[in-house]
Amino acid sequence: MRTTILDIQKMKRRGERIPMITAYDYTSAQIVDQAGIPLILVGDSLGMVVLGHSSTVPVTLDEMIHHMRAVVRGSQQALVIGDLPFLTYTSIDKALHSAGRLLQEAGVQAVKVEGGAAVAPIVRRLVEVGIPVMAHLGFTPQSVNQIGMRVQGRRAADARQIIEDAMALEAAGAFALVLELVPIQLAEAITKRLRIPTIGIGAGAGCDGQVQVWHDLLGLYTDFVPRHTRRYANLAETISAALQSYASDVRSGAFPTEEHGSKMDGEALAEALKPFATE
Ligand code: KIV
């Protein structure tokens, strides 16, 4: 049985902290499930960490659906949440169409949207028709061209706006709220004021849960560690060392050996080679 949004909300009430991680394909979804992480986000961060764009802005709904399908196939326990990409929820009708595709074609159980009170009517309508919505405030990557990539809400007026937005999103029916790159004290204050769980990234330990990007957490970059990340592995190094050993074994003839292949009957081989006899 998959985790549900009600399970997630219960976790907040019980004071259980909620781990969440992004995943973008079948294999990683299987690993997340086996690790017992209850929430998978197929984030539009895939535009950057999987597709190599410099922001999430170019990501399309079709690309998201392609990856979400694989994640849903790879997981059985986790609640899978799919990001609605840039410009796919600019009106209620558009949001219904886009979110509907994520649930019906990709099979995710919930969607995530970025933005404050302005998206609350969209959240409300999605929830009314039965689509669970996770909200996302603070640094919202789809607006990077407008707000830059930096901590949001340091000044009193901005912090107040984020609190008001959080309350509007909860009132609209969002089942949880991602807080990205907001000051630790602000995230704590919001978490105390909301009944729904907050999931932080670069927002401190006062949130009800934490989300991290797969590639950041597992050290899949060779050159870059975002400040909000702790590397729990250095897979780029591990993979690179494995690839170098593989290439070296191929070059030296140490791989493959007989155990990596299968043999045929000698007579069948001789028969097969008859028409191609060289002398
Ligand atoms: O796209 C994403 O991965 C996200 C998380 C960073 C919250 O939105």
mmCIF file with all atom_site columns, N, CA, C and O in Angstrom, residues 210-230:
data_model
loop_
_atom_site.group_PDB
_atom_site.id
_atom_site.type_symbol
_atom_site.label_atom_id
_atom_site.label_alt_id
_atom_site.label_comp_id
_atom_site.label_asym_id
_atom_site.label_entity_id
_atom_site.label_seq_id
_atom_site.pdbx_PDB_ins_code
_atom_site.Cartn_x
_atom_site.Cartn_y
_atom_site.Cartn_z
_atom_site.occupancy
_atom_site.B_iso_or_equiv
_atom_site.pdbx_formal_charge
_atom_site.auth_seq_id
_atom_site.auth_comp_id
_atom_site.auth_asym_id
_atom_site.auth_atom_id
_atom_site.pdbx_PDB_model_num
ATOM 1  N N  . GLN A 1 210 ? 12.137 17.101 5.451   1.00 0.00 ? 210 GLN A N  1
ATOM 2  C CA . GLN A 1 210 ? 13.219 17.648 4.622   1.00 0.00 ? 210 GLN A CA 1
ATOM 3  C C  . GLN A 1 210 ? 13.131 17.003 3.250   1.00 0.00 ? 210 GLN A C  1
ATOM 4  O O  . GLN A 1 210 ? 12.789 15.824 3.133   1.00 0.00 ? 210 GLN A O  1
ATOM 5  N N  . VAL A 1 211 ? 13.462 17.785 2.217   1.00 0.00 ? 211 VAL A N  1
ATOM 6  C CA . VAL A 1 211 ? 13.591 17.217 0.879   1.00 0.00 ? 211 VAL A CA 1
ATOM 7  C C  . VAL A 1 211 ? 14.976 17.553 0.339   1.00 0.00 ? 211 VAL A C  1
ATOM 8  O O  . VAL A 1 211 ? 15.508 18.633 0.627   1.00 0.00 ? 211 VAL A O  1
ATOM 9  N N  . GLN A 1 212 ? 15.547 16.588 -0.370  1.00 0.00 ? 212 GLN A N  1
ATOM 10 C CA . GLN A 1 212 ? 16.843 16.818 -1.012  1.00 0.00 ? 212 GLN A CA 1
ATOM 11 C C  . GLN A 1 212 ? 16.780 16.270 -2.436  1.00 0.00 ? 212 GLN A C  1
ATOM 12 O O  . GLN A 1 212 ? 16.006 15.358 -2.740  1.00 0.00 ? 212 GLN A O  1
ATOM 13 N N  . VAL A 1 213 ? 17.629 16.835 -3.274  1.00 0.00 ? 213 VAL A N  1
ATOM 14 C CA . VAL A 1 213 ? 17.729 16.366 -4.660  1.00 0.00 ? 213 VAL A CA 1
ATOM 15 C C  . VAL A 1 213 ? 18.686 15.167 -4.703  1.00 0.00 ? 213 VAL A C  1
ATOM 16 O O  . VAL A 1 213 ? 19.773 15.211 -4.113  1.00 0.00 ? 213 VAL A O  1
ATOM 17 N N  . TRP A 1 214 ? 18.245 14.101 -5.330  1.00 0.00 ? 214 TRP A N  1
ATOM 18 C CA . TRP A 1 214 ? 18.986 12.839 -5.429  1.00 0.00 ? 214 TRP A CA 1
ATOM 19 C C  . TRP A 1 214 ? 20.469 13.065 -5.716  1.00 0.00 ? 214 TRP A C  1
ATOM 20 O O  . TRP A 1 214 ? 21.342 12.545 -5.016  1.00 0.00 ? 214 TRP A O  1
ATOM 21 N N  . HIS A 1 215 ? 20.766 13.844 -6.745  1.00 0.00 ? 215 HIS A N  1
ATOM 22 C CA . HIS A 1 215 ? 22.160 14.028 -7.189  1.00 0.00 ? 215 HIS A CA 1
ATOM 23 C C  . HIS A 1 215 ? 22.996 14.774 -6.148  1.00 0.00 ? 215 HIS A C  1
ATOM 24 O O  . HIS A 1 215 ? 24.190 14.500 -6.000  1.00 0.00 ? 215 HIS A O  1
ATOM 25 N N  . ASP A 1 216 ? 22.362 15.714 -5.429  1.00 0.00 ? 216 ASP A N  1
ATOM 26 C CA . ASP A 1 216 ? 23.092 16.478 -4.395  1.00 0.00 ? 216 ASP A CA 1
ATOM 27 C C  . ASP A 1 216 ? 23.464 15.555 -3.240  1.00 0.00 ? 216 ASP A C  1
ATOM 28 O O  . ASP A 1 216 ? 24.592 15.518 -2.773  1.00 0.00 ? 216 ASP A O  1
ATOM 29 N N  . LEU A 1 217 ? 22.460 14.818 -2.776  1.00 0.00 ? 217 LEU A N  1
ATOM 30 C CA . LEU A 1 217 ? 22.618 13.988 -1.570  1.00 0.00 ? 217 LEU A CA 1
ATOM 31 C C  . LEU A 1 217 ? 23.636 12.869 -1.779  1.00 0.00 ? 217 LEU A C  1
ATOM 32 O O  . LEU A 1 217 ? 24.360 12.493 -0.865  1.00 0.00 ? 217 LEU A O  1
ATOM 33 N N  . LEU A 1 218 ? 23.651 12.350 -3.002  1.00 0.00 ? 218 LEU A N  1
ATOM 34 C CA . LEU A 1 218 ? 24.485 11.173 -3.271  1.00 0.00 ? 218 LEU A CA 1
ATOM 35 C C  . LEU A 1 218 ? 25.815 11.531 -3.927  1.00 0.00 ? 218 LEU A C  1
ATOM 36 O O  . LEU A 1 218 ? 26.591 10.647 -4.299  1.00 0.00 ? 218 LEU A O  1
ATOM 37 N N  . GLY A 1 219 ? 26.072 12.838 -4.076  1.00 0.00 ? 219 GLY A N  1
ATOM 38 C CA . GLY A 1 219 ? 27.371 13.254 -4.612  1.00 0.00 ? 219 GLY A CA 1
ATOM 39 C C  . GLY A 1 219 ? 27.565 12.819 -6.044  1.00 0.00 ? 219 GLY A C  1
ATOM 40 O O  . GLY A 1 219 ? 28.577 12.227 -6.404  1.00 0.00 ? 219 GLY A O  1
ATOM 41 N N  . LEU A 1 220 ? 26.575 13.137 -6.880  1.00 0.00 ? 220 LEU A N  1
ATOM 42 C CA . LEU A 1 220 ? 26.709 12.755 -8.283  1.00 0.00 ? 220 LEU A CA 1
ATOM 43 C C  . LEU A 1 220 ? 27.331 13.865 -9.136  1.00 0.00 ? 220 LEU A C  1
ATOM 44 O O  . LEU A 1 220 ? 27.445 13.721 -10.347 1.00 0.00 ? 220 LEU A O  1
ATOM 45 N N  . TYR A 1 221 ? 27.696 14.976 -8.494  1.00 0.00 ? 221 TYR A N  1
ATOM 46 C CA . TYR A 1 221 ? 28.454 15.999 -9.223  1.00 0.00 ? 221 TYR A CA 1
ATOM 47 C C  . TYR A 1 221 ? 29.905 15.869 -8.806  1.00 0.00 ? 221 TYR A C  1
ATOM 48 O O  . TYR A 1 221 ? 30.193 15.511 -7.670  1.00 0.00 ? 221 TYR A O  1
ATOM 49 N N  . THR A 1 222 ? 30.793 16.239 -9.688  1.00 0.00 ? 222 THR A N  1
ATOM 50 C CA . THR A 1 222 ? 32.199 16.197 -9.318  1.00 0.00 ? 222 THR A CA 1
ATOM 51 C C  . THR A 1 222 ? 32.637 17.529 -8.718  1.00 0.00 ? 222 THR A C  1
ATOM 52 O O  . THR A 1 222 ? 33.605 17.598 -7.977  1.00 0.00 ? 222 THR A O  1
ATOM 53 N N  . ASP A 1 223 ? 31.909 18.598 -9.011  1.00 0.00 ? 223 ASP A N  1
ATOM 54 C CA . ASP A 1 223 ? 32.444 19.925 -8.735  1.00 0.00 ? 223 ASP A CA 1
ATOM 55 C C  . ASP A 1 223 ? 31.606 20.791 -7.794  1.00 0.00 ? 223 ASP A C  1
ATOM 56 O O  . ASP A 1 223 ? 32.060 21.832 -7.369  1.00 0.00 ? 223 ASP A O  1
ATOM 57 N N  . PHE A 1 224 ? 30.374 20.415 -7.466  1.00 0.00 ? 224 PHE A N  1
ATOM 58 C CA . PHE A 1 224 ? 29.466 21.382 -6.853  1.00 0.00 ? 224 PHE A CA 1
ATOM 59 C C  . PHE A 1 224 ? 28.671 20.748 -5.716  1.00 0.00 ? 224 PHE A C  1
ATOM 60 O O  . PHE A 1 224 ? 28.045 19.710 -5.894  1.00 0.00 ? 224 PHE A O  1
ATOM 61 N N  . VAL A 1 225 ? 28.732 21.357 -4.521  1.00 0.00 ? 225 VAL A N  1
ATOM 62 C CA . VAL A 1 225 ? 27.893 20.897 -3.397  1.00 0.00 ? 225 VAL A CA 1
ATOM 63 C C  . VAL A 1 225 ? 27.072 22.096 -2.920  1.00 0.00 ? 225 VAL A C  1
ATOM 64 O O  . VAL A 1 225 ? 27.619 23.030 -2.344  1.00 0.00 ? 225 VAL A O  1
ATOM 65 N N  . PRO A 1 226 ? 25.757 22.097 -3.157  1.00 0.00 ? 226 PRO A N  1
ATOM 66 C CA . PRO A 1 226 ? 24.961 23.223 -2.667  1.00 0.00 ? 226 PRO A CA 1
ATOM 67 C C  . PRO A 1 226 ? 25.056 23.324 -1.143  1.00 0.00 ? 226 PRO A C  1
ATOM 68 O O  . PRO A 1 226 ? 25.189 22.305 -0.462  1.00 0.00 ? 226 PRO A O  1
ATOM 69 N N  . ARG A 1 227 ? 24.956 24.533 -0.618  1.00 0.00 ? 227 ARG A N  1
ATOM 70 C CA . ARG A 1 227 ? 25.129 24.743 0.824   1.00 0.00 ? 227 ARG A CA 1
ATOM 71 C C  . ARG A 1 227 ? 24.097 23.976 1.648   1.00 0.00 ? 227 ARG A C  1
ATOM 72 O O  . ARG A 1 227 ? 24.370 23.542 2.766   1.00 0.00 ? 227 ARG A O  1
ATOM 73 N N  . HIS A 1 228 ? 22.910 23.817 1.104   1.00 0.00 ? 228 HIS A N  1
ATOM 74 C CA . HIS A 1 228 ? 21.839 23.190 1.886   1.00 0.00 ? 228 HIS A CA 1
ATOM 75 C C  . HIS A 1 228 ? 21.914 21.667 1.892   1.00 0.00 ? 228 HIS A C  1
ATOM 76 O O  . HIS A 1 228 ? 21.022 21.011 2.413   1.00 0.00 ? 228 HIS A O  1
ATOM 77 N N  . THR A 1 229 ? 22.985 21.126 1.311   1.00 0.00 ? 229 THR A N  1
ATOM 78 C CA . THR A 1 229 ? 23.067 19.669 1.180   1.00 0.00 ? 229 THR A CA 1
ATOM 79 C C  . THR A 1 229 ? 24.125 19.076 2.088   1.00 0.00 ? 229 THR A C  1
ATOM 80 O O  . THR A 1 229 ? 25.152 19.703 2.327   1.00 0.00 ? 229 THR A O  1
ATOM 81 N N  . ARG A 1 230 ? 23.856 17.874 2.592   1.00 0.00 ? 230 ARG A N  1
ATOM 82 C CA . ARG A 1 230 ? 24.943 17.069 3.158   1.00 0.00 ? 230 ARG A CA 1
ATOM 83 C C  . ARG A 1 230 ? 25.110 15.872 2.215   1.00 0.00 ? 230 ARG A C  1
ATOM 84 O O  . ARG A 1 230 ? 24.121 15.203 1.905   1.00 0.00 ? 230 ARG A O  1
#
